[in-house]
Tab-separated table of C-alpha atoms and ligand atoms in Angstrom:
chain	number	residue	atom	x	y	z
A	1	MET	CA	-4.145	32.509	-7.018
A	2	ALA	CA	-5.494	35.974	-7.566
A	3	THR	CA	-3.955	38.488	-5.228
A	4	ALA	CA	-3.378	41.843	-6.839
A	5	ALA	CA	0.204	41.870	-5.634
A	6	ALA	CA	1.010	38.593	-7.309
A	7	ARG	CA	-0.952	39.255	-10.499
A	8	ASP	CA	0.647	42.636	-11.104
A	9	THR	CA	4.111	41.212	-10.839
A	10	ALA	CA	5.850	40.557	-14.137
A	11	GLY	CA	7.691	37.256	-14.042
A	12	SER	CA	7.980	35.388	-10.804
A	13	PRO	CA	10.096	37.177	-8.236
A	14	THR	CA	11.438	35.210	-5.342
A	15	ALA	CA	10.424	36.241	-1.858
A	16	GLN	CA	13.721	38.077	-1.466
A	17	GLU	CA	13.214	39.914	-4.730
A	18	ALA	CA	9.599	40.912	-4.205
A	19	PRO	CA	9.405	44.335	-5.803
A	20	ALA	CA	9.130	47.378	-3.614
A	21	GLY	CA	5.684	48.885	-3.364
A	22	LEU	CA	3.879	45.620	-4.059
A	23	GLY	CA	4.003	44.272	-0.553
A	24	ASP	CA	6.635	42.708	1.614
A	25	PRO	CA	7.849	39.125	1.054
A	26	ALA	CA	5.785	37.849	3.964
A	27	GLU	CA	2.680	39.119	2.206
A	28	PHE	CA	3.523	37.120	-0.915
A	29	GLN	CA	4.018	34.044	1.212
A	30	ARG	CA	0.702	34.614	2.986
A	31	ALA	CA	-1.136	35.024	-0.313
A	32	PHE	CA	0.442	31.821	-1.625
A	33	ASP	CA	-0.444	29.896	1.550
A	34	ALA	CA	-4.014	31.186	1.435
A	35	ALA	CA	-4.401	30.161	-2.220
A	36	VAL	CA	-3.144	26.646	-1.488
A	37	ALA	CA	-5.378	26.379	1.572
A	38	ALA	CA	-8.399	27.456	-0.494
A	39	ASP	CA	-7.608	24.828	-3.158
A	40	GLU	CA	-6.947	27.506	-5.751
A	41	ARG	CA	-4.512	26.829	-8.577
A	42	ILE	CA	-1.077	28.413	-8.602
A	43	GLU	CA	-0.327	29.666	-12.110
A	44	PRO	CA	3.059	30.402	-13.769
A	45	ARG	CA	2.845	34.189	-13.234
A	46	ASP	CA	1.932	33.873	-9.556
A	47	TRP	CA	4.541	34.310	-6.886
A	48	MET	CA	5.619	30.982	-5.393
A	49	PRO	CA	8.267	29.937	-2.859
A	50	ASP	CA	11.573	28.878	-4.406
A	51	ALA	CA	11.332	25.459	-2.779
A	52	TYR	CA	7.849	24.894	-4.238
A	53	ARG	CA	9.170	25.753	-7.707
A	54	ALA	CA	12.221	23.498	-7.270
A	55	THR	CA	10.064	20.589	-6.075
A	56	LEU	CA	7.761	20.928	-9.061
A	57	VAL	CA	10.665	21.126	-11.506
A	58	ARG	CA	12.193	17.978	-10.007
A	59	GLN	CA	8.912	16.056	-10.051
A	60	ILE	CA	7.680	17.186	-13.483
A	61	ALA	CA	11.113	16.602	-15.049
A	62	GLN	CA	11.311	13.107	-13.600
A	63	HIS	CA	7.804	12.444	-14.853
A	64	ALA	CA	8.607	13.762	-18.360
A	65	HIS	CA	11.810	11.687	-18.527
A	66	SER	CA	9.855	8.583	-17.481
A	67	GLU	CA	7.392	9.078	-20.306
A	68	ILE	CA	10.041	9.193	-23.008
A	69	ILE	CA	12.351	6.513	-21.556
A	70	GLY	CA	9.219	4.393	-21.056
A	71	MET	CA	8.805	4.222	-24.834
A	72	GLN	CA	11.853	1.969	-25.123
A	73	PRO	CA	10.847	-1.299	-23.424
A	74	GLU	CA	7.644	-1.551	-25.447
A	75	ALA	CA	8.992	-0.176	-28.719
A	76	ASN	CA	11.217	-3.246	-28.546
A	77	TRP	CA	8.130	-5.312	-29.525
A	78	ILE	CA	6.555	-3.156	-32.257
A	79	THR	CA	8.224	-5.022	-35.109
A	80	ARG	CA	7.347	-8.381	-33.540
A	81	ALA	CA	3.703	-7.756	-32.608
A	82	PRO	CA	1.705	-10.910	-33.434
A	83	SER	CA	-0.926	-9.178	-35.614
A	84	LEU	CA	-1.540	-5.935	-37.460
A	85	ARG	CA	-4.186	-5.008	-34.881
A	86	ARG	CA	-1.751	-5.482	-31.999
A	87	LYS	CA	0.941	-3.559	-33.850
A	88	ALA	CA	-1.381	-0.607	-34.495
A	89	ILE	CA	-2.435	-0.524	-30.826
A	90	LEU	CA	1.140	-0.707	-29.572
A	91	MET	CA	2.353	2.002	-31.955
A	92	ALA	CA	-0.465	4.293	-30.819
A	93	LYS	CA	0.392	3.620	-27.193
A	94	VAL	CA	4.119	4.271	-27.572
A	95	GLN	CA	3.355	7.445	-29.521
A	96	ASP	CA	1.039	8.584	-26.718
A	97	GLU	CA	3.956	8.290	-24.284
A	98	ALA	CA	6.023	10.641	-26.462
A	99	GLY	CA	3.096	13.071	-26.326
A	100	HIS	CA	2.951	12.806	-22.529
A	101	GLY	CA	6.629	13.710	-22.449
A	102	LEU	CA	5.893	16.799	-24.533
A	103	TYR	CA	3.032	18.015	-22.316
A	104	LEU	CA	5.219	17.572	-19.272
A	105	TYR	CA	8.330	19.274	-20.664
A	106	SER	CA	6.029	22.153	-21.614
A	107	ALA	CA	4.627	22.236	-18.069
A	108	ALA	CA	8.200	22.349	-16.709
A	109	GLU	CA	9.022	25.221	-19.082
A	110	THR	CA	6.331	27.347	-17.428
A	111	LEU	CA	8.507	27.185	-14.297
A	112	GLY	CA	11.444	28.763	-16.096
A	113	VAL	CA	13.556	25.738	-17.059
A	114	GLY	CA	14.338	24.931	-20.668
A	115	ARG	CA	13.801	21.561	-22.295
A	116	ASP	CA	17.465	21.393	-23.369
A	117	GLU	CA	18.568	21.851	-19.789
A	118	LEU	CA	16.270	19.065	-18.574
A	119	LEU	CA	17.321	16.652	-21.309
A	120	ASP	CA	20.943	17.421	-20.551
A	121	LYS	CA	20.342	16.504	-16.910
A	122	LEU	CA	18.648	13.251	-17.939
A	123	HIS	CA	21.478	12.314	-20.295
A	124	SER	CA	24.165	13.068	-17.724
A	125	GLY	CA	22.346	11.123	-15.002
A	126	ARG	CA	21.677	14.193	-12.832
A	127	GLN	CA	17.902	13.672	-13.054
A	128	LYS	CA	16.108	10.373	-12.741
A	129	TYR	CA	13.295	8.588	-14.501
A	130	SER	CA	11.077	5.887	-13.032
A	131	SER	CA	13.097	2.770	-12.184
A	132	ILE	CA	10.395	0.511	-13.626
A	133	PHE	CA	11.792	1.159	-17.105
A	134	ASN	CA	15.106	-0.419	-16.183
A	135	TYR	CA	13.559	-3.880	-16.411
A	136	PRO	CA	13.675	-5.803	-19.708
A	137	THR	CA	10.686	-6.861	-21.852
A	138	LEU	CA	11.502	-10.523	-22.421
A	139	THR	CA	8.333	-11.769	-24.132
A	140	TRP	CA	5.283	-10.423	-25.946
A	141	ALA	CA	3.260	-10.906	-22.745
A	142	ASP	CA	5.384	-8.180	-21.132
A	143	VAL	CA	3.559	-5.653	-23.313
A	144	GLY	CA	0.326	-6.790	-21.638
A	145	ALA	CA	1.807	-6.799	-18.136
A	146	ILE	CA	3.212	-3.296	-18.634
A	147	GLY	CA	-0.137	-1.972	-19.848
A	148	TRP	CA	-2.106	-3.586	-17.061
A	149	LEU	CA	0.300	-3.064	-14.154
A	150	VAL	CA	2.722	-0.257	-15.052
A	151	ASP	CA	0.197	1.997	-16.762
A	152	GLY	CA	-2.327	0.945	-14.086
A	153	ALA	CA	0.062	2.080	-11.340
A	154	ALA	CA	0.725	5.288	-13.282
A	155	ILE	CA	-3.015	6.034	-13.380
A	156	THR	CA	-3.356	5.416	-9.648
A	157	ASN	CA	-0.528	7.901	-9.075
A	158	GLN	CA	-1.682	10.446	-11.622
A	159	VAL	CA	-5.435	10.733	-11.101
A	160	PRO	CA	-4.871	12.686	-7.842
A	161	LEU	CA	-2.327	14.873	-9.700
A	162	CYS	CA	-5.233	16.234	-11.788
A	163	ARG	CA	-6.004	18.205	-8.579
A	164	CYS	CA	-2.392	19.248	-7.988
A	165	SER	CA	-2.014	22.867	-6.822
A	166	TYR	CA	0.127	23.852	-9.834
A	167	GLY	CA	-2.223	24.622	-12.753
A	168	PRO	CA	-0.162	23.580	-15.812
A	169	TYR	CA	0.805	20.238	-14.229
A	170	ALA	CA	-2.766	19.493	-13.157
A	171	ARG	CA	-4.148	20.285	-16.613
A	172	ALA	CA	-1.524	18.154	-18.377
A	173	MET	CA	-2.520	15.259	-16.121
A	174	VAL	CA	-6.177	15.372	-17.181
A	175	ARG	CA	-5.315	14.447	-20.747
A	176	VAL	CA	-2.530	12.060	-19.753
A	177	CYS	CA	-4.915	10.112	-17.502
A	178	LYS	CA	-7.471	9.665	-20.283
A	179	GLU	CA	-4.792	8.169	-22.498
A	180	GLU	CA	-3.330	6.059	-19.686
A	181	SER	CA	-6.693	4.430	-19.173
A	182	PHE	CA	-6.613	3.248	-22.816
A	183	HIS	CA	-3.091	1.914	-22.170
A	184	GLN	CA	-4.213	0.019	-19.122
A	185	ARG	CA	-7.168	-1.548	-20.910
A	186	GLN	CA	-5.179	-2.664	-23.947
A	187	GLY	CA	-2.716	-4.380	-21.592
A	188	TYR	CA	-5.507	-6.106	-19.698
A	189	GLU	CA	-7.165	-7.232	-22.931
A	190	LEU	CA	-3.864	-8.551	-24.295
A	191	LEU	CA	-3.218	-10.552	-21.133
A	192	LEU	CA	-6.779	-11.892	-21.151
A	193	ALA	CA	-6.321	-13.192	-24.705
A	194	LEU	CA	-3.074	-14.934	-23.697
A	195	SER	CA	-4.467	-16.236	-20.445
A	196	LYS	CA	-7.399	-17.858	-22.268
A	197	GLY	CA	-5.177	-19.077	-25.117
A	198	THR	CA	-2.958	-22.153	-25.312
A	199	PRO	CA	-1.220	-23.480	-22.167
A	200	GLU	CA	2.027	-21.944	-23.479
A	201	GLN	CA	0.369	-18.548	-23.920
A	202	HIS	CA	-1.162	-18.756	-20.440
A	203	ALA	CA	2.257	-19.605	-18.976
A	204	MET	CA	3.814	-16.662	-20.823
A	205	ALA	CA	1.196	-14.282	-19.382
A	206	GLN	CA	1.730	-15.663	-15.870
A	207	ASP	CA	5.501	-15.343	-16.165
A	208	ALA	CA	5.203	-11.706	-17.244
A	209	VAL	CA	2.899	-10.871	-14.317
A	210	ASP	CA	5.278	-12.670	-11.933
A	211	ARG	CA	8.160	-10.457	-13.105
A	212	TRP	CA	6.288	-7.132	-13.237
A	213	TRP	CA	4.184	-7.311	-10.058
A	214	TRP	CA	6.777	-6.320	-7.464
A	215	PRO	CA	8.496	-3.609	-9.545
A	216	SER	CA	5.014	-2.121	-10.140
A	217	LEU	CA	4.432	-1.877	-6.384
A	218	MET	CA	7.775	-0.084	-6.088
A	219	MET	CA	6.547	2.577	-8.552
A	220	PHE	CA	4.733	4.294	-5.665
A	221	GLY	CA	8.078	5.109	-4.088
A	222	PRO	CA	9.553	4.234	-0.698
A	223	PRO	CA	7.359	3.643	2.372
A	224	ASP	CA	5.923	6.815	3.912
A	225	ASP	CA	8.347	6.866	6.847
A	226	GLU	CA	11.326	6.840	4.432
A	227	SER	CA	9.969	9.213	1.826
A	228	GLN	CA	12.011	12.437	1.887
A	229	HIS	CA	9.703	14.779	0.046
A	230	SER	CA	6.220	13.491	0.857
A	231	ALA	CA	5.160	15.605	3.832
A	232	GLN	CA	6.082	18.947	2.264
A	233	SER	CA	4.579	17.975	-1.105
A	234	MET	CA	1.331	17.095	0.631
A	235	ALA	CA	1.315	20.386	2.534
A	236	TRP	CA	1.710	22.189	-0.797
A	237	LYS	CA	-1.054	20.010	-2.318
A	238	ILE	CA	1.246	18.826	-5.069
A	239	LYS	CA	0.693	15.345	-3.688
A	240	ARG	CA	-2.741	14.423	-2.361
A	241	HIS	CA	-2.106	10.934	-0.970
A	242	SER	CA	0.902	9.230	0.567
A	243	ASN	CA	2.948	6.549	-1.234
A	244	ASP	CA	1.589	3.784	0.986
A	245	GLU	CA	-2.032	4.893	0.520
A	246	LEU	CA	-1.684	4.828	-3.253
A	247	ARG	CA	0.119	1.480	-3.183
A	248	GLN	CA	-2.702	-0.002	-1.110
A	249	ARG	CA	-5.300	1.401	-3.510
A	250	PHE	CA	-3.446	-0.206	-6.439
A	251	VAL	CA	-3.243	-3.615	-4.736
A	252	ASP	CA	-6.969	-3.476	-3.917
A	253	ILE	CA	-7.778	-2.745	-7.583
A	254	CYS	CA	-5.454	-5.420	-9.011
A	255	VAL	CA	-6.409	-8.462	-6.938
A	256	PRO	CA	-9.944	-8.892	-8.364
A	257	GLN	CA	-8.661	-8.020	-11.849
A	258	ALA	CA	-6.034	-10.781	-11.607
A	259	GLU	CA	-8.832	-13.204	-10.664
A	260	SER	CA	-10.847	-12.174	-13.733
A	261	LEU	CA	-7.756	-12.649	-15.863
A	262	GLY	CA	-7.282	-16.161	-14.509
A	263	LEU	CA	-3.776	-15.245	-13.353
A	264	THR	CA	-2.192	-15.219	-9.915
A	265	LEU	CA	-0.144	-12.509	-8.255
A	266	PRO	CA	3.241	-13.733	-6.994
A	267	ASP	CA	2.667	-13.025	-3.296
A	268	PRO	CA	1.783	-15.802	-0.825
A	269	ASP	CA	0.878	-13.190	1.815
A	270	LEU	CA	-1.812	-11.548	-0.293
A	271	ARG	CA	-5.174	-11.888	1.451
A	272	TRP	CA	-8.280	-9.868	2.229
A	273	ASN	CA	-8.250	-8.236	5.646
A	274	GLU	CA	-11.838	-7.864	6.791
A	275	GLU	CA	-10.938	-5.519	9.620
A	276	ARG	CA	-8.970	-3.073	7.486
A	277	GLY	CA	-11.206	-3.436	4.449
A	278	HIS	CA	-8.069	-3.849	2.303
A	279	TYR	CA	-5.816	-6.591	0.993
A	280	ASP	CA	-2.741	-7.348	3.078
A	281	PHE	CA	0.363	-7.966	1.012
A	282	GLY	CA	3.910	-9.220	1.540
A	283	ALA	CA	7.059	-7.222	2.250
A	284	ILE	CA	8.620	-5.383	-0.670
A	285	ASP	CA	12.317	-5.962	-1.359
A	286	TRP	CA	13.453	-2.362	-1.032
A	287	SER	CA	17.108	-3.300	-1.485
A	288	GLU	CA	16.249	-4.130	-5.115
A	289	PHE	CA	14.546	-0.749	-5.494
A	290	TRP	CA	17.568	1.175	-4.184
A	291	GLU	CA	19.978	-0.848	-6.359
A	292	VAL	CA	17.987	-0.106	-9.535
A	293	LEU	CA	17.717	3.548	-8.498
A	294	LYS	CA	21.512	3.721	-8.057
A	295	GLY	CA	21.898	2.600	-11.662
A	296	ASN	CA	22.423	-1.126	-11.133
A	297	GLY	CA	19.177	-2.406	-12.653
A	298	PRO	CA	19.193	-4.809	-15.590
A	299	CYS	CA	18.767	-2.120	-18.280
A	300	ASN	CA	19.871	1.251	-16.820
A	301	GLU	CA	22.851	1.605	-19.114
A	302	GLU	CA	21.031	0.423	-22.210
A	303	ARG	CA	18.130	2.848	-21.689
A	304	LEU	CA	20.336	5.896	-21.182
A	305	SER	CA	22.775	5.164	-23.977
A	306	ARG	CA	19.907	4.591	-26.405
A	307	ARG	CA	18.314	7.872	-25.312
A	308	ARG	CA	21.575	9.785	-25.798
A	309	LYS	CA	22.033	8.245	-29.237
A	310	ALA	CA	18.458	9.124	-30.257
A	311	HIS	CA	19.067	12.696	-29.076
A	312	GLU	CA	22.293	13.008	-31.066
A	313	GLU	CA	20.757	11.482	-34.172
A	314	GLY	CA	17.778	13.809	-33.880
A	315	ALA	CA	19.946	16.953	-33.816
A	316	TRP	CA	19.340	17.658	-37.535
A	317	VAL	CA	15.567	17.413	-36.991
A	318	ARG	CA	15.695	19.991	-34.190
A	319	GLU	CA	17.881	22.268	-36.308
A	320	ALA	CA	15.547	21.934	-39.307
A	321	ALA	CA	12.482	22.615	-37.128
A	322	ALA	CA	14.140	25.714	-35.629
A	323	ALA	CA	15.161	26.960	-39.105
A	324	HIS	CA	11.626	26.386	-40.385
A	325	ALA	CA	10.133	28.253	-37.426
A	326	ALA	CA	12.556	31.163	-37.949
A	327	LYS	CA	11.702	31.323	-41.661
A	328	HIS	CA	8.001	31.240	-40.844
A	329	ARG	CA	8.464	34.123	-38.396
A	330	ASN	CA	10.366	36.131	-41.032
A	331	ASP	CA	7.659	35.445	-43.648
A	332	GLU	CA	5.022	36.654	-41.213
A	333	THR	CA	6.990	39.787	-40.425
A	334	GLY	CA	7.393	40.404	-44.158
A	335	ALA	CA	3.673	39.945	-44.724
A	336	THR	CA	2.839	42.430	-41.992
A	337	ARG	CA	5.188	45.006	-43.488
A	338	ALA	CA	3.894	44.562	-47.036
B	401	FE2	FE1	2.262	8.015	-20.202
B	402	FE2	FE1	0.980	4.910	-20.590
C-alpha cells in the first residue's frame, strides 16, 4: 500500500487517531480498501483497520503456537526412531517446526504485539493452537501419518496464505511452505516403506491413517456456514479460499495418494463424483472437534503443561541471550566511541 498519507505516518495510527493534516479517517480507510482491492500488500507501517490488525494477530498467533506445540507429538519418537536415517530426518523436521514458530512470532511482532505476551496467552489458555496436536502418537507409523496428512493439510491451507494481503505473513509462508513440502514427502515415504513391509508394518501404517484421517479433515476448520471469521477474512484477502473448498481440495489430493500407498482411507462414503469432478466424502463428527477445542481432547493438558515447563526451564537461556545481546550492544557503542 503506497498512499502518501499512510507512508508518511510514523507508526500505525488507528482510524480515530489519524493525524491532523494527513487526511481524514475515511481517507485512510479508502486507501486501505483500494490497496486490498488492487492485490497490493499491506505492510507494517501502513494504516490498517483495528479489526484487520486484531484478526491477523489472532490468526498468526494461533499459527505460531501450533508450530511449536506441534513439535511435541513427533519429538516423542525421536529417541525411538528405527534407524539413524529416520532419526536425522525427524530431528530436522521437528527443528523446522520451531523455526516456523519463530518466523510467525516475528510476523506477529510487526503488528505491535510482543512474543512474551503471545506466549503468556498460550500458556494461560487464552489463545489456541490447532486441535490436531491434542491427539497422541501411539506408534512409529504416526510419524508417517502426521507428515503425510497433517503437514499435507497444513500445505493445502498455507499455499494460498503466500498471497495473503499482509506482507510479513505472506512472506513467512513462502519459506514455511517449502519446508512443509519436505515434511509431507518424508511422511509419505515413511508410510510407503511400512505399507510395503511386513504384514505387521502394513497394519501399523493402516492403523495410523485410520486414526489421523478424520482429525486432519477437521484441520480446515468448521463448515463454511458455521465459520465465524471466514467472510470478513476473505474480504480482506487474508483468506483466499473457504474452509470447505480447501477441505475438498485436500480430499481430492489424498485419495489417489492413498491408493499409491496401498492404504485405505477410513470412510465408506468416499467415492468419485463425476458430475462435481470431486470426491464425495462422509460426514465429519463435529462434536469431536468442538470437544477437543474446548480442551477435552486426549492430550490437551499434557501438551500445555509440557509447554509451560519448557518455558520455565528455558528462562535462564532467555536471560543469558538478553545479557549477551546487551553486552554486544555496549561493546559496539564502545567501539564507535573509541
Ligand atoms: Fe510447520
Ligand atoms: Fe511441518
